[in-house]
GROMACS .gro file of C-alpha atoms in nm:
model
  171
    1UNK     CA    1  -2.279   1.285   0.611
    2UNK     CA    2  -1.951   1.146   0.818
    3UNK     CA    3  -1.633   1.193   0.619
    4UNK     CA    4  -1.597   0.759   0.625
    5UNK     CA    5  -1.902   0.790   0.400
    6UNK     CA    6  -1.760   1.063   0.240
    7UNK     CA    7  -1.476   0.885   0.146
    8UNK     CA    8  -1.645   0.541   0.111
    9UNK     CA    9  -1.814   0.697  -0.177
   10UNK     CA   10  -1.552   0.916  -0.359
   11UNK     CA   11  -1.250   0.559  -0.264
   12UNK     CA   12  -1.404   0.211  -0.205
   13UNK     CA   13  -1.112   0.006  -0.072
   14UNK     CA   14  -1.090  -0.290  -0.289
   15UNK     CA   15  -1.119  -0.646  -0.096
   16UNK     CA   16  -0.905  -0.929  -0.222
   17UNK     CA   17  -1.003  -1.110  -0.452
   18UNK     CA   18  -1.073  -0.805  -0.647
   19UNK     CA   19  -0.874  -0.878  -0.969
   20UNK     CA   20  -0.706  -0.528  -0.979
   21UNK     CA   21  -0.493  -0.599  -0.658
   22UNK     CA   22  -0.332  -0.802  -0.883
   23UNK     CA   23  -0.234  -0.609  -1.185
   24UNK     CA   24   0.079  -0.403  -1.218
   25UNK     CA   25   0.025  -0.044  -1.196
   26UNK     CA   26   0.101   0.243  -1.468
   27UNK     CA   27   0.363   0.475  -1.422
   28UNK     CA   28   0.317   0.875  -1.325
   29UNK     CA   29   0.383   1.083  -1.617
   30UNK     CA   30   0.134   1.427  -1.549
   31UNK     CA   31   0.287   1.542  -1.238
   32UNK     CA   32  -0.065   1.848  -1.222
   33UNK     CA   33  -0.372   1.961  -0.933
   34UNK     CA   34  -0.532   1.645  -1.018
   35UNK     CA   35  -0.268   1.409  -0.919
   36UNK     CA   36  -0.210   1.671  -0.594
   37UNK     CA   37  -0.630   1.622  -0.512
   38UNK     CA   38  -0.556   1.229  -0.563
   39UNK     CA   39  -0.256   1.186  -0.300
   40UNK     CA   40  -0.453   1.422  -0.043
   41UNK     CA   41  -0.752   1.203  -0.116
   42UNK     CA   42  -0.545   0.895  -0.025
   43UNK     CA   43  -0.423   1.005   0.241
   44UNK     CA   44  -0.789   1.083   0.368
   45UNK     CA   45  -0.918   0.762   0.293
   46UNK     CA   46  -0.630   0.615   0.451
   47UNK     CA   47  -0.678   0.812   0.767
   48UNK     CA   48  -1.048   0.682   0.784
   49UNK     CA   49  -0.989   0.378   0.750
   50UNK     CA   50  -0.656   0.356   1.044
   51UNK     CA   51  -0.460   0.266   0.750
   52UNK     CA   52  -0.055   0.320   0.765
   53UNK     CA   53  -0.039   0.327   0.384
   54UNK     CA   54  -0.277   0.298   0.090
   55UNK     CA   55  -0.145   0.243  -0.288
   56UNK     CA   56  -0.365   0.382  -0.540
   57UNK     CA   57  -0.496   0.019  -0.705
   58UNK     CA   58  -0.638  -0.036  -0.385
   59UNK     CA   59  -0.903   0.212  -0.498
   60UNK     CA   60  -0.960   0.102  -0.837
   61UNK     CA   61  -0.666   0.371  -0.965
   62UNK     CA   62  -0.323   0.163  -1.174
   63UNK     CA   63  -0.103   0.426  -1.105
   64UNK     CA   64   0.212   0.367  -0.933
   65UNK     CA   65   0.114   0.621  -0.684
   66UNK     CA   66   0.121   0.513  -0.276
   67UNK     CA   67   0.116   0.731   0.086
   68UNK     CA   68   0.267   0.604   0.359
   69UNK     CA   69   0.202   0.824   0.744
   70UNK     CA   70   0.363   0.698   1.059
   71UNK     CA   71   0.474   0.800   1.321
   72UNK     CA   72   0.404   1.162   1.258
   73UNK     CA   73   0.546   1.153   0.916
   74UNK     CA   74   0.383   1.184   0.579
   75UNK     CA   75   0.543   1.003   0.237
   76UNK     CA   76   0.433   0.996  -0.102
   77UNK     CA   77   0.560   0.737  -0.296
   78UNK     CA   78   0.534   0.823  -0.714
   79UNK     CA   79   0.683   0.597  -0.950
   80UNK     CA   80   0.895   0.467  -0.647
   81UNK     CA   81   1.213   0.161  -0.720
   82UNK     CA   82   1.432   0.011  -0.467
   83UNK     CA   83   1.761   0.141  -0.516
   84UNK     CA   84   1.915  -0.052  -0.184
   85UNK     CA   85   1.776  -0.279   0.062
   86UNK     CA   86   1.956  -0.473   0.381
   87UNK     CA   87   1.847  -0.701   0.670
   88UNK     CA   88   1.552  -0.898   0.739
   89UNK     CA   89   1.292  -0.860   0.955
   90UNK     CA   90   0.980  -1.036   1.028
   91UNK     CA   91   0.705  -0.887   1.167
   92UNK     CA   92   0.296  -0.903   1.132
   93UNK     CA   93   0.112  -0.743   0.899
   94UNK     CA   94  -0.256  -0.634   0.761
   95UNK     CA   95  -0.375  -0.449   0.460
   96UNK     CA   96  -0.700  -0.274   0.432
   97UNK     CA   97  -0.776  -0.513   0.123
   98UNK     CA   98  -0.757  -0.754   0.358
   99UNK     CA   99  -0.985  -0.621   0.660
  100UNK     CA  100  -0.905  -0.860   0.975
  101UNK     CA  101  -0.643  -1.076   0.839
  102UNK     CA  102  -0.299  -1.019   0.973
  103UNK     CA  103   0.013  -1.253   0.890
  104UNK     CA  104   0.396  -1.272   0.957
  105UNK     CA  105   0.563  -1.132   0.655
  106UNK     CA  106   0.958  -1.110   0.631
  107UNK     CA  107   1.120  -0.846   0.477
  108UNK     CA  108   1.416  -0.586   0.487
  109UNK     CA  109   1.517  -0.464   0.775
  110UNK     CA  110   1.598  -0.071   0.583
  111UNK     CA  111   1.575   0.010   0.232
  112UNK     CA  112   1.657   0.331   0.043
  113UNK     CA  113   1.397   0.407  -0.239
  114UNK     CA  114   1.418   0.707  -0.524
  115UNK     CA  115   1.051   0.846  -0.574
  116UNK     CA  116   0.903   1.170  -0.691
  117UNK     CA  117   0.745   1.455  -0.568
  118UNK     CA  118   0.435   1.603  -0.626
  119UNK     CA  119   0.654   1.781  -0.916
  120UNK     CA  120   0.755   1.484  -1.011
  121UNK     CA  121   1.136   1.599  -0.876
  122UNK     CA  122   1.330   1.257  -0.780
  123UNK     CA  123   1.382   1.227  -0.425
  124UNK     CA  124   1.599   0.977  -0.175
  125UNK     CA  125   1.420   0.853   0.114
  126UNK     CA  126   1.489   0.535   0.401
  127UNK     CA  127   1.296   0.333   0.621
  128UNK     CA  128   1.424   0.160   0.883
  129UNK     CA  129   1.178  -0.114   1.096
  130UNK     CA  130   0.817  -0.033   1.014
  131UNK     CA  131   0.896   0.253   0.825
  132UNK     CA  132   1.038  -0.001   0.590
  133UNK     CA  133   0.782  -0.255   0.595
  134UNK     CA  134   0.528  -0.005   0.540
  135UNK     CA  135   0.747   0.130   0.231
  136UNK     CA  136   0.784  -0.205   0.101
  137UNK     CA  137   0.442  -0.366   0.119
  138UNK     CA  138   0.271  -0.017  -0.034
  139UNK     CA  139   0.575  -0.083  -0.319
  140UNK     CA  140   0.419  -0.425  -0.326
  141UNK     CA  141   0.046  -0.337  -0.421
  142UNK     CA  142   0.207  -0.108  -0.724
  143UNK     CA  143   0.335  -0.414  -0.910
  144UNK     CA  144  -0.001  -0.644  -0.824
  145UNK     CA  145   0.178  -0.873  -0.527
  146UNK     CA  146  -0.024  -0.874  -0.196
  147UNK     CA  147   0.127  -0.961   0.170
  148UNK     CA  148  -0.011  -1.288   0.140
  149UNK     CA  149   0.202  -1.346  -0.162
  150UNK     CA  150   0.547  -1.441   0.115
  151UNK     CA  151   0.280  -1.679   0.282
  152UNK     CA  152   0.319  -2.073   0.228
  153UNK     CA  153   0.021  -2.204   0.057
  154UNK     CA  154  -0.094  -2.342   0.385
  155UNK     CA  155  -0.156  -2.020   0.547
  156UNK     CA  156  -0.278  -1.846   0.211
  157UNK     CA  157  -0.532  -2.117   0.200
  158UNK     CA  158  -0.620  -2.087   0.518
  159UNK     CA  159  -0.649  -1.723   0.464
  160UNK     CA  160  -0.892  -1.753   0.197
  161UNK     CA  161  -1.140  -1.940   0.403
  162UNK     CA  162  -1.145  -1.733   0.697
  163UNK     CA  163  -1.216  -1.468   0.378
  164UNK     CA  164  -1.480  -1.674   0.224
  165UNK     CA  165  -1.656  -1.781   0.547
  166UNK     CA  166  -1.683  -1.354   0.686
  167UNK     CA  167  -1.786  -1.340   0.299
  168UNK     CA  168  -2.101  -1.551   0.347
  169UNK     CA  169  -1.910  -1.785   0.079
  170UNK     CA  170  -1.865  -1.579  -0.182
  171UNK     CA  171  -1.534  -1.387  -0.280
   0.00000   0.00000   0.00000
């Protein structure tokens, strides 16, 4: 068996319109080996799927839990909150709930964010560019917004049919 299937069975990524990309995640509060196996299994589902980032209610799991990996560096993001943010940037994204569809989002150009650790220690960590973007939109899935969210309705709508007609018509 190929680890995708491997991982396609242990984390299905959930497509929009699945209702739990919507709902506000849980926070962390058993910082143990499980929640250690989870984030290593996120980050391998990620990694199958080319993902930058994958937040835990993307596979069924409302915990604010969320990896980020780019550009040779790994982040977990636990219980994570904006503490500063500056600039705008505007730039396109995707979202592996979303396979195909990519959009111009704006957002901040750097933001500083306090997370934990696997130990559930606080920690300080910045993005800058993509780093940020990547922080941000991961941050995003945690409290049930999606990327499509910043869209005007024209584009969301036109979103959803490019969606419904790869979908056979059915969401």
């Amino acid at each position: 068996m190929s680890d995708s299937n491997l991982i396609d069975e242990v984390f299905e990524i959930k497509k929009f319109p699945d209702p739990i990309l919507k709902q506000v995640s849980k926070p962390v509060e058993v910082f143990d080996e499980n929640l250690e196996k989870f984030v290593n299994d996120l980050f391998t589902a990620m990694r199958v799927h080319d993902g930058v980032g994958l937040a835990a209610p993307q596979v069924g799991v409302l915990k604010k839990i969320a990896v980020v990996e780019y550009e040779e560096k790994s982040y977990v993001l636990i219980n994570p909150k904006i503490l500063e943010q500056k600039g705008i940037q505007e730039s396109e994204e995707g979202c592996l709930s979303f396979p195909g569809i990519y959009a111009n989002v704006k957002r901040p150009q750097w933001v500083k964010i306090e997370t934990q650790n696997l130990k559930g220690e606080k920690e300080i960590i910045e993005g800058e560019e993509y780093t940020a973007r990547a922080f941000l939109h991961e941050m995003d899935h945690l409290n049930g917004k999606l990327f499509i969210d910043y869209l005007s309705n024209i584009k969301k709508s036109a979103i959803k049919k490019k969606i419904a007609k790869n979908t056979g018509g059915h969401f």
